[in-house]
Short mmCIF file of C-alpha atoms and ligand atoms in Angstrom, two decimals:
data_model
loop_
_atom_site.label_atom_id
_atom_site.label_comp_id
_atom_site.label_asym_id
_atom_site.label_seq_id
_atom_site.Cartn_x
_atom_site.Cartn_y
_atom_site.Cartn_z
CA UNK U 1 0.03 -0.12 -0.20
CA UNK U 2 1.08 3.55 -0.50
CA UNK U 3 1.62 6.53 1.36
CA UNK U 4 -1.35 8.03 3.06
CA UNK U 5 -2.57 10.44 5.64
CA UNK U 6 -5.81 11.20 7.58
CA UNK U 7 -7.27 14.22 6.14
CA UNK U 8 -9.09 16.31 8.80
CA UNK U 9 -11.15 18.20 5.90
CA UNK U 10 -12.45 15.20 4.35
CA UNK U 11 -11.95 13.17 7.76
CA UNK U 12 -10.96 10.01 5.87
CA UNK U 13 -7.55 8.35 5.04
CA UNK U 14 -5.96 9.30 1.95
CA UNK U 15 -3.85 8.25 -0.66
CA UNK U 16 -1.50 11.12 -0.48
CA UNK U 17 0.71 12.55 -3.80
CA UNK U 18 1.81 16.32 -4.34
CA UNK U 19 -0.16 18.32 -6.71
CA UNK U 20 3.19 19.29 -8.67
CA UNK U 21 5.86 16.69 -9.62
CA UNK U 22 8.00 15.73 -6.90
CA UNK U 23 7.96 18.56 -4.25
CA UNK U 24 5.73 18.48 -1.38
CA UNK U 25 4.61 22.24 -0.24
CA UNK U 26 3.75 22.35 3.33
CA UNK U 27 2.82 24.59 5.59
CA UNK U 28 3.08 24.21 9.26
CA UNK U 29 2.07 26.80 12.21
CA UNK U 30 5.21 27.94 14.04
CA UNK U 31 5.46 29.25 17.92
CA UNK U 32 4.36 31.92 19.29
CA UNK U 33 7.14 33.09 20.65
CA UNK U 34 6.36 34.95 24.24
CA UNK U 35 7.74 31.98 26.19
CA UNK U 36 9.93 29.06 26.24
CA UNK U 37 7.97 25.79 23.87
CA UNK U 38 6.62 23.22 26.47
CA UNK U 39 6.88 19.77 25.44
CA UNK U 40 3.43 20.05 24.11
CA UNK U 41 4.20 22.16 21.63
CA UNK U 42 7.53 20.25 21.08
CA UNK U 43 5.40 17.22 20.29
CA UNK U 44 3.42 18.87 17.48
CA UNK U 45 6.67 20.21 16.06
CA UNK U 46 8.31 16.65 16.51
CA UNK U 47 5.39 15.08 14.54
CA UNK U 48 5.83 17.46 11.52
CA UNK U 49 9.70 16.54 11.94
CA UNK U 50 8.66 12.86 11.55
CA UNK U 51 6.22 13.85 8.73
CA UNK U 52 8.85 15.25 6.85
CA UNK U 53 11.59 12.96 7.39
CA UNK U 54 9.24 10.38 6.08
CA UNK U 55 8.08 12.01 2.87
CA UNK U 56 12.42 12.59 1.90
CA UNK U 57 12.24 8.95 2.86
CA UNK U 58 9.85 8.17 0.10
CA UNK U 59 11.80 10.20 -2.28
CA UNK U 60 10.22 13.44 -2.45
CA UNK U 61 11.48 16.99 -2.08
CA UNK U 62 10.23 19.24 0.58
CA UNK U 63 9.47 22.60 0.43
CA UNK U 64 8.54 23.55 3.86
CA UNK U 65 7.38 26.79 5.41
CA UNK U 66 6.88 27.56 8.99
CA UNK U 67 5.66 30.73 10.54
CA UNK U 68 6.97 32.66 13.53
CA UNK U 69 4.34 34.72 15.31
CA UNK U 70 6.28 37.50 16.64
CA UNK U 71 3.60 39.90 17.44
CA UNK U 72 0.20 39.05 19.32
CA UNK U 73 -1.42 40.08 22.41
CA UNK U 74 0.54 37.66 24.65
CA UNK U 75 3.83 39.14 22.93
CA UNK U 76 2.91 42.86 23.22
CA UNK U 77 1.76 42.42 26.93
CA UNK U 78 4.66 40.77 28.17
CA UNK U 79 7.38 43.28 26.36
CA UNK U 80 5.76 45.83 27.73
CA UNK U 81 5.86 44.40 31.48
CA UNK U 82 9.85 43.89 30.61
CA UNK U 83 9.89 47.30 29.49
CA UNK U 84 11.33 45.78 26.29
CA UNK U 85 10.69 46.34 22.41
CA UNK U 86 8.87 43.69 20.64
CA UNK U 87 12.23 42.82 18.63
CA UNK U 88 14.29 42.65 21.67
CA UNK U 89 12.01 40.79 23.53
CA UNK U 90 11.07 37.92 20.56
CA UNK U 91 14.77 37.56 19.56
CA UNK U 92 15.40 35.63 22.88
CA UNK U 93 12.43 33.35 22.73
CA UNK U 94 12.97 32.90 18.72
CA UNK U 95 16.65 31.88 19.62
CA UNK U 96 15.61 29.72 22.22
CA UNK U 97 13.40 27.71 20.18
CA UNK U 98 15.49 27.46 17.33
CA UNK U 99 17.96 25.46 20.28
CA UNK U 100 15.39 23.35 21.07
CA UNK U 101 14.63 22.15 17.42
CA UNK U 102 18.56 21.68 17.07
CA UNK U 103 19.08 19.69 20.43
CA UNK U 104 15.45 17.64 19.15
CA UNK U 105 17.06 16.76 16.10
CA UNK U 106 13.99 18.52 14.10
CA UNK U 107 15.11 19.45 10.48
CA UNK U 108 14.60 23.40 9.70
CA UNK U 109 11.85 23.85 7.55
CA UNK U 110 13.28 25.16 4.00
CA UNK U 111 12.08 28.89 4.96
CA UNK U 112 11.19 29.97 8.74
CA UNK U 113 9.48 33.44 8.14
CA UNK U 114 8.42 35.81 10.71
CA UNK U 115 5.35 37.67 10.66
CA UNK U 116 6.71 41.22 11.39
CA UNK U 117 8.38 40.95 8.35
CA UNK U 118 5.46 40.34 5.96
CA UNK U 119 3.12 42.98 7.28
CA UNK U 120 2.77 44.60 3.71
CA UNK U 121 1.49 41.01 2.54
CA UNK U 122 -1.05 40.81 5.12
CA UNK U 123 -2.05 44.25 4.56
CA UNK U 124 -2.36 43.32 0.63
CA UNK U 125 -4.62 40.41 1.35
CA UNK U 126 -6.76 42.55 3.73
CA UNK U 127 -7.18 44.84 0.58
CA UNK U 128 -8.51 41.72 -1.51
CA UNK U 129 -10.61 40.58 0.83
CA UNK U 130 -12.20 44.14 1.09
CA UNK U 131 -12.57 44.54 -2.55
CA UNK U 132 -14.52 41.48 -2.79
CA UNK U 133 -16.66 42.49 0.02
CA UNK U 134 -15.87 40.28 2.71
CA UNK U 135 -14.73 42.77 5.28
CA UNK U 136 -16.27 45.67 7.36
CA UNK U 137 -14.96 48.26 9.53
CA UNK U 138 -15.68 49.15 13.64
CA UNK U 139 -14.12 51.40 15.45
CA UNK U 140 -10.75 51.54 13.16
CA UNK U 141 -10.28 47.83 13.13
CA UNK U 142 -11.11 45.32 10.16
CA UNK U 143 -13.23 42.10 10.61
CA UNK U 144 -13.90 39.12 8.15
CA UNK U 145 -17.51 38.92 7.78
CA UNK U 146 -17.89 35.01 7.83
CA UNK U 147 -21.65 34.92 6.69
CA UNK U 148 -20.21 36.24 2.99
CA UNK U 149 -18.63 32.77 3.11
CA UNK U 150 -21.14 29.70 3.20
CA UNK U 151 -18.25 26.91 3.50
CA UNK U 152 -17.29 28.29 7.20
CA UNK U 153 -17.04 25.40 9.42
CA UNK U 154 -16.07 22.93 6.47
CA UNK U 155 -12.87 21.75 8.27
CA UNK U 156 -14.04 21.64 11.86
CA UNK U 157 -17.19 19.87 10.53
CA UNK U 158 -19.46 22.46 12.54
CA UNK U 159 -22.79 23.88 11.22
CA UNK U 160 -22.59 27.53 11.54
CA UNK U 161 -25.38 28.12 9.50
CA UNK U 162 -27.58 29.80 12.27
CA UNK U 163 -24.95 32.22 13.61
CA UNK U 164 -25.93 35.73 14.47
CA UNK U 165 -24.23 37.72 11.89
CA UNK U 166 -22.24 40.90 12.95
CA UNK U 167 -20.98 39.34 16.41
CA UNK U 168 -17.19 40.19 16.09
CA UNK U 169 -14.29 38.95 18.60
CA UNK U 170 -10.90 40.78 18.66
CA UNK U 171 -9.34 37.76 20.52
CA UNK U 172 -7.50 35.44 18.39
CA UNK U 173 -8.63 32.19 19.87
CA UNK U 174 -12.29 31.47 20.79
CA UNK U 175 -14.32 28.18 21.11
CA UNK U 176 -16.41 26.76 18.68
CA UNK U 177 -19.98 27.63 20.15
CA UNK U 178 -18.94 31.61 19.85
CA UNK U 179 -18.29 31.41 16.01
CA UNK U 180 -17.73 35.39 15.35
CA UNK U 181 -16.45 37.62 12.52
CA UNK U 182 -12.97 37.90 13.57
CA UNK U 183 -10.39 40.52 13.28
CA UNK U 184 -8.08 40.82 10.31
CA UNK U 185 -6.61 44.50 11.47
CA UNK U 186 -6.64 45.52 14.59
CA UNK U 187 -6.73 49.30 15.71
CA UNK U 188 -3.99 50.73 17.84
CA UNK U 189 -4.42 50.69 21.47
CA UNK U 190 -2.47 53.46 23.70
CA UNK U 191 1.27 52.74 23.56
CA UNK U 192 0.96 49.57 21.54
CA UNK U 193 3.08 48.98 18.83
CA UNK U 194 1.42 49.50 15.44
CA UNK U 195 1.97 49.93 11.51
CA UNK U 196 0.98 52.62 9.48
CA UNK U 197 -0.56 51.27 6.25
CA UNK U 198 -2.96 51.72 3.09
CA UNK U 199 -5.77 50.56 5.28
CA UNK U 200 -5.34 52.51 8.07
CA UNK U 201 -2.76 52.17 11.16
CA UNK U 202 -2.96 49.08 12.89
CA UNK U 203 -1.63 45.48 13.48
CA UNK U 204 -2.52 42.04 12.14
CA UNK U 205 -4.58 39.74 13.43
CA UNK U 206 -3.13 35.97 13.78
CA UNK U 207 -5.24 34.69 11.03
CA UNK U 208 -3.93 36.59 8.39
CA UNK U 209 -0.41 36.15 9.01
CA UNK U 210 -0.30 32.43 7.79
CA UNK U 211 -3.05 33.00 4.93
CA UNK U 212 -0.53 35.66 3.37
CA UNK U 213 2.89 33.73 4.51
CA UNK U 214 1.87 30.25 3.10
CA UNK U 215 0.32 32.12 -0.17
CA UNK U 216 3.61 33.95 -0.74
CA UNK U 217 5.77 31.34 -0.66
CA UNK U 218 3.65 28.15 -1.65
CA UNK U 219 1.24 29.35 -4.18
CA UNK U 220 -2.55 29.32 -3.86
CA UNK U 221 -2.92 25.72 -2.94
CA UNK U 222 -0.73 23.56 -0.37
CA UNK U 223 0.03 20.26 -0.72
CA UNK U 224 -0.35 19.77 3.22
CA UNK U 225 -1.25 22.42 6.27
CA UNK U 226 -0.36 20.88 9.39
CA UNK U 227 -0.53 22.03 13.53
CA UNK U 228 -2.03 20.75 16.59
CA UNK U 229 -5.77 19.72 17.12
CA UNK U 230 -6.23 23.08 18.96
CA UNK U 231 -5.49 24.98 15.33
CA UNK U 232 -8.62 23.13 13.68
CA UNK U 233 -10.67 25.88 14.96
CA UNK U 234 -10.87 28.83 14.51
CA UNK U 235 -7.20 29.56 13.16
CA UNK U 236 -7.28 26.91 10.49
CA UNK U 237 -10.91 27.28 9.72
CA UNK U 238 -10.34 31.09 9.18
CA UNK U 239 -6.82 30.51 7.39
CA UNK U 240 -9.44 28.62 4.93
CA UNK U 241 -12.06 31.46 4.91
CA UNK U 242 -9.52 34.08 3.99
CA UNK U 243 -7.40 32.54 1.64
CA UNK U 244 -10.10 30.60 -0.36
CA UNK U 245 -12.02 34.04 -0.38
CA UNK U 246 -9.20 35.57 -2.25
CA UNK U 247 -8.05 32.82 -4.72
CA UNK U 248 -11.59 30.53 -4.91
CA UNK U 249 -9.26 27.85 -5.17
CA UNK U 250 -9.03 25.16 -1.99
CA UNK U 251 -6.28 26.04 0.42
CA UNK U 252 -4.63 23.30 1.02
CA UNK U 253 -5.42 19.68 0.27
CA UNK U 254 -4.13 17.42 3.11
CA UNK U 255 -4.82 18.91 6.85
CA UNK U 256 -2.91 16.89 9.30
CA UNK U 257 -3.38 17.57 12.74
CA UNK U 258 -1.44 16.12 15.65
CA UNK U 259 -3.44 15.45 19.37
CA UNK U 260 -2.30 16.73 22.28
CA UNK U 261 0.28 15.83 24.96
CA UNK U 262 -1.50 15.53 28.35
CA UNK U 263 -0.11 15.35 31.65
CA UNK U 264 -2.75 13.41 34.21
CA UNK U 265 -4.95 14.11 31.79
CA UNK U 266 -5.01 17.64 31.41
CA UNK U 267 -3.72 19.45 28.19
CA UNK U 268 -0.05 20.79 29.05
CA UNK U 269 -0.51 24.34 28.34
CA UNK U 270 1.50 27.26 29.52
CA UNK U 271 -1.94 29.01 30.96
CA UNK U 272 -2.58 25.55 33.19
CA UNK U 273 0.97 25.84 34.49
CA UNK U 274 1.58 22.08 33.99
CA UNK U 275 4.22 22.24 31.66
CA UNK U 276 7.67 21.35 31.26
CA UNK U 277 10.15 22.73 28.83
CA UNK U 278 12.89 20.73 27.41
CA UNK U 279 15.27 22.58 29.08
CA UNK U 280 13.51 21.39 32.64
CA UNK U 281 13.87 17.78 31.34
CA UNK U 282 17.65 18.15 30.56
CA UNK U 283 18.27 19.88 33.82
CA UNK U 284 17.01 16.69 35.57
CA UNK U 285 19.22 14.73 33.25
CA UNK U 286 17.55 13.73 30.39
CA UNK U 287 18.89 13.54 26.83
CA UNK U 288 16.84 15.58 24.21
CA UNK U 289 17.16 12.11 22.14
CA UNK U 290 15.05 10.40 25.16
CA UNK U 291 12.46 13.35 25.14
CA UNK U 292 12.29 13.05 21.19
CA UNK U 293 11.86 9.11 21.18
CA UNK U 294 8.97 9.86 23.81
CA UNK U 295 7.59 12.26 21.55
CA UNK U 296 7.66 10.20 18.64
CA UNK U 297 6.44 7.13 19.88
CA UNK U 298 2.95 7.76 20.17
CA UNK U 299 1.60 8.20 16.59
CA UNK U 300 0.37 11.49 16.36
CA UNK U 301 -3.32 11.02 16.43
CA UNK U 302 -3.58 9.31 19.86
CA UNK U 303 -3.23 11.77 22.68
CA UNK U 304 0.18 11.54 24.68
CA UNK U 305 -0.06 11.05 28.17
CA UNK U 306 3.23 12.25 29.88
CA UNK U 307 4.79 10.63 32.61
CA UNK U 308 8.36 10.04 33.81
CA UNK U 309 8.22 6.49 33.92
CA UNK U 310 7.40 7.00 30.17
CA UNK U 311 10.36 9.08 29.77
CA UNK U 312 12.62 6.40 31.57
CA UNK U 313 11.08 3.74 29.28
CA UNK U 314 12.23 5.68 26.45
CA UNK U 315 15.73 6.21 27.43
CA UNK U 316 15.80 2.23 27.92
CA UNK U 317 14.34 1.77 24.70
CA UNK U 318 17.18 3.80 23.09
CA UNK U 319 19.66 2.13 25.16
CA UNK U 320 18.55 -1.40 23.72
CA UNK U 321 19.19 -0.23 19.82
CA UNK U 322 22.33 1.43 21.00
CA UNK U 323 23.73 -1.75 22.52
CA UNK U 324 22.68 -3.81 19.64
CA UNK U 325 24.16 -1.20 17.28
CA UNK U 326 27.24 -2.05 19.04
CA UNK U 327 27.01 -5.50 19.16
CA UNK U 328 26.61 -5.46 15.14
CA UNK U 329 29.80 -3.07 15.12
CA UNK U 330 32.33 -4.95 17.28
CA UNK U 331 31.43 -8.42 17.29
CA UNK U 332 32.91 -11.08 14.90
CA UNK U 333 30.71 -13.68 13.75
CA UNK U 334 31.18 -16.80 11.52
CA UNK U 335 31.55 -16.19 7.57
CA UNK U 336 28.63 -16.70 5.40
CA UNK U 337 25.06 -15.88 5.46
CA UNK U 338 22.23 -16.87 7.73
CA UNK U 339 18.97 -17.17 5.27
CA UNK U 340 16.56 -17.24 8.16
CA UNK U 341 17.71 -13.88 9.85
CA UNK U 342 18.06 -12.26 6.63
CA UNK U 343 14.59 -13.04 5.56
CA UNK U 344 13.60 -11.76 9.18
CA UNK U 345 15.70 -8.83 8.77
CA UNK U 346 13.81 -7.87 5.28
CA UNK U 347 10.44 -8.77 7.07
CA UNK U 348 11.25 -6.02 9.76
CA UNK U 349 12.47 -3.36 7.14
CA UNK U 350 8.97 -4.21 5.41
CA UNK U 351 6.98 -4.10 8.34
CA UNK U 352 8.75 -0.58 9.43
CA UNK U 353 8.20 1.12 6.02
CA UNK U 354 4.46 -0.15 5.75
CA UNK U 355 3.57 1.13 9.08
CA UNK U 356 5.01 4.59 8.54
CA UNK U 357 3.21 4.72 5.12
CA UNK U 358 -0.03 3.98 7.54
CA UNK U 359 -0.53 7.56 8.51
CA UNK U 360 2.79 7.50 10.19
CA UNK U 361 1.90 4.55 12.67
CA UNK U 362 5.18 5.22 14.53
CA UNK U 363 4.17 2.75 17.30
CA UNK U 364 3.88 -0.27 14.91
CA UNK U 365 7.05 0.70 13.11
CA UNK U 366 8.90 0.68 16.57
CA UNK U 367 7.21 -2.74 17.14
CA UNK U 368 8.35 -4.25 13.94
CA UNK U 369 12.42 -3.29 14.73
CA UNK U 370 12.30 -4.17 18.36
CA UNK U 371 10.71 -7.78 17.35
CA UNK U 372 13.58 -7.79 14.79
CA UNK U 373 16.23 -6.91 17.57
CA UNK U 374 14.78 -9.22 20.04
CA UNK U 375 15.20 -12.30 17.53
CA UNK U 376 18.68 -10.79 16.08
CA UNK U 377 20.02 -10.92 19.99
CA UNK U 378 18.65 -14.36 20.49
CA UNK U 379 19.96 -15.69 17.43
CA UNK U 380 23.71 -14.24 18.07
CA UNK U 381 23.37 -15.73 21.85
CA UNK U 382 22.79 -19.20 20.02
CA UNK U 383 25.36 -18.73 17.58
CA UNK U 384 23.16 -18.69 14.62
CA UNK U 385 23.88 -15.10 13.48
CA UNK U 386 26.53 -14.57 10.33
CA UNK U 387 28.87 -12.04 9.24
CA UNK U 388 26.96 -11.21 6.16
CA UNK U 389 23.86 -10.69 8.30
CA UNK U 390 25.51 -7.89 10.04
CA UNK U 391 25.21 -5.09 6.75
CA UNK U 392 21.44 -5.69 6.26
CA UNK U 393 20.76 -5.61 10.04
CA UNK U 394 23.01 -2.12 9.96
CA UNK U 395 20.81 -1.09 7.26
CA UNK U 396 17.72 -1.62 8.80
CA UNK U 397 18.58 0.30 11.74
CA UNK U 398 20.25 3.25 9.56
CA UNK U 399 16.63 3.65 8.01
CA UNK U 400 15.29 3.48 11.05
CA UNK U 401 17.34 6.57 12.39
CA UNK U 402 16.66 8.32 8.90
CA UNK U 403 13.49 9.15 11.02
CA UNK U 404 13.40 8.85 14.71
CA UNK U 405 17.14 9.85 14.71
CA UNK U 406 18.26 8.97 18.68
CA UNK U 407 21.04 6.42 18.06
CA UNK U 408 23.76 9.08 18.07
CA UNK U 409 24.38 10.47 21.55
CA UNK U 410 24.00 14.21 22.39
CA UNK U 411 27.75 15.57 23.27
CA UNK U 412 28.00 16.31 26.85
CA UNK U 413 30.05 19.38 27.28
CA UNK U 414 32.42 17.79 30.10
CA UNK U 415 34.77 21.15 30.04
CA UNK U 416 37.62 18.34 30.22
CA UNK U 417 40.06 17.78 27.43
CA UNK U 418 40.92 14.10 26.48
CA UNK U 419 44.12 14.65 27.91
CA UNK U 420 43.17 15.97 31.32
CA UNK U 421 40.89 12.84 31.40
CA UNK U 422 43.76 10.23 30.46
CA UNK U 423 45.34 12.37 33.45
CA UNK U 424 43.17 11.71 35.76
CA UNK U 425 42.59 8.03 34.92
CA UNK U 426 46.51 7.21 35.10
CA UNK U 427 46.14 9.14 38.56
CA UNK U 428 43.33 6.91 39.55
CA UNK U 429 45.07 3.91 38.47
CA UNK U 430 48.14 4.50 40.72
CA UNK U 431 45.59 5.22 43.99
CA UNK U 432 44.16 1.89 43.04
CA UNK U 433 47.59 0.06 43.08
CA UNK U 434 48.64 1.83 46.26
CA UNK U 435 45.25 0.79 47.65
CA UNK U 436 43.80 3.91 48.42
CA UNK U 437 40.63 3.26 47.29
CA UNK U 438 38.84 6.70 48.97
CA UNK U 439 40.89 8.52 46.17
CA UNK U 440 40.28 6.24 43.34
CA UNK U 441 36.70 6.23 43.99
CA UNK U 442 36.45 10.18 44.16
CA UNK U 443 38.42 10.44 40.74
CA UNK U 444 35.76 8.08 39.10
CA UNK U 445 32.76 10.15 40.82
CA UNK U 446 34.22 13.47 39.67
CA UNK U 447 34.64 12.19 36.14
CA UNK U 448 31.06 10.78 36.27
CA UNK U 449 29.84 14.41 37.24
CA UNK U 450 31.47 15.71 34.33
CA UNK U 451 29.90 13.31 31.80
CA UNK U 452 32.74 10.37 31.68
CA UNK U 453 31.74 6.99 32.31
CA UNK U 454 34.72 4.72 33.12
CA UNK U 455 34.77 0.83 31.84
CA UNK U 456 37.65 -1.17 33.80
CA UNK U 457 38.13 -4.00 31.45
CA UNK U 458 41.33 -6.72 31.38
CA UNK U 459 43.03 -4.70 28.93
CA UNK U 460 42.58 -1.58 31.44
CA UNK U 461 40.72 1.22 32.20
CA UNK U 462 38.85 2.32 28.87
CA UNK U 463 36.50 5.77 29.36
CA UNK U 464 33.92 7.55 27.37
CA UNK U 465 31.45 10.67 27.15
CA UNK U 466 28.14 10.31 28.50
P1 AMP Y 1 1.72 28.33 20.42
O1 AMP Y 1 3.26 28.01 20.22
O2 AMP Y 1 0.78 28.36 21.45
O3 AMP Y 1 1.13 29.10 19.31
O4 AMP Y 1 1.71 26.75 19.86
C1 AMP Y 1 2.68 26.00 18.72
C2 AMP Y 1 2.08 24.47 18.43
O5 AMP Y 1 1.82 23.59 19.78
C3 AMP Y 1 0.28 24.69 17.45
O6 AMP Y 1 0.55 23.87 16.78
C4 AMP Y 1 -0.45 23.97 19.04
O7 AMP Y 1 -1.23 23.40 18.41
C5 AMP Y 1 0.66 22.77 19.78
N1 AMP Y 1 0.29 22.59 21.05
C6 AMP Y 1 -0.16 23.71 22.00
N2 AMP Y 1 -0.51 23.03 23.18
C7 AMP Y 1 -0.33 21.58 23.16
C8 AMP Y 1 0.03 20.02 23.66
N3 AMP Y 1 -0.46 20.31 25.12
N4 AMP Y 1 0.19 19.28 23.05
C9 AMP Y 1 0.41 19.02 21.86
N5 AMP Y 1 0.32 20.28 20.76
C10 AMP Y 1 0.10 21.54 21.42
ZN1 ZN Y 2 -1.15 29.34 11.14
#
């Protein structure tokens, strides 16, 4: 079976192919940079990374755009509270987001674009909407008239035909029960940042941002638009209303939405105060790839319940895979090939690929890999593994890691040079010889604290960085 995704728009699993040639034009809603991203946000971005990597694995070229929302109510409020300019305030959290992305091994989209650098495009889109009669003004702000767009509700599958025309909302986020004409351009408020423009002074609403930037870089009809489920309504519904009113063409062919990450059945959210950032977890000693594994291991349309036990299990799972790889890299096996194991390896790869083709079923893909690792370990223990079984097994691991990207340990900055570590190891050996175990234990512990692990073997002491 070929590659297929669940499309929120049609509520069906559909075969996926890009509209034009081999290039997938994808837009994903990026972070609002008013704080550090929490791991709920990062779950969504990790899902989008897995999606990207799988499309590349399947031979497609990506043209992927992600926006950075660097102007909105929360940002303006927080920047003012800290007495900082918008740019100064958002630079810090934009940088933090890029660092989190790199730590989590999220591939960079081809384009990352900032809202504040696209104000003219947004003004232009609002002018087009005005020309076609989709807008009206009130108190210096410009609103989108949803009654003018009969298909409003088609993404969130809500029937809004009975709503009161003319009820307005200035907030960017609101619930389904209160579908309203939403704001495209907000009149300036006292002391708040605004832009001069042909449509008057003001600043853009959140929704017009994504429509304007997506169409600028990706054209009128995108292949894929993705985000978390909380964006279906109103954000993505509003993006459709804006874009399709301007172009009269479908805005995106596939809409993919990832489920929430919960903590004790509650959505992890900054406002609920129940959140962890990647930095919090790193401070507790969890490597970023462990967090990545946990976030990627649950299929994106299922809720993910975050627990520390889950995180520990993720660390163990990665450890098993690394041990298996080490065994393949270093152990010597008798010449020849074991046909049964070879066939087992091929079947695991098939299953791995079929699972990801099936709407990115990461849990089944991992199950296929781990069953293989268990069987291969058993065969190694029983002396049945052969030298020519090694390359196909390593190839399977390499393909797995193209998507999951967890096998390489994150380098821990120990601050100690290799030479200094060697020196301390020698000092420890000398202490052991003179039976000064207090000193030798102390050195081992100090090194461990600096991220250096010692292994005493028959050939002497080996060390590695954590
Ligand atoms: P924000 O920075 O608030 O605009 O959110 C960035 C992304 O994170 C959006 O795609 C949201 O849908 C997503 N998101 C927010 N909270 C969660 C959560 N608890 N679990 C998964 N995704 C989330
Ligand atoms: Zn968006």
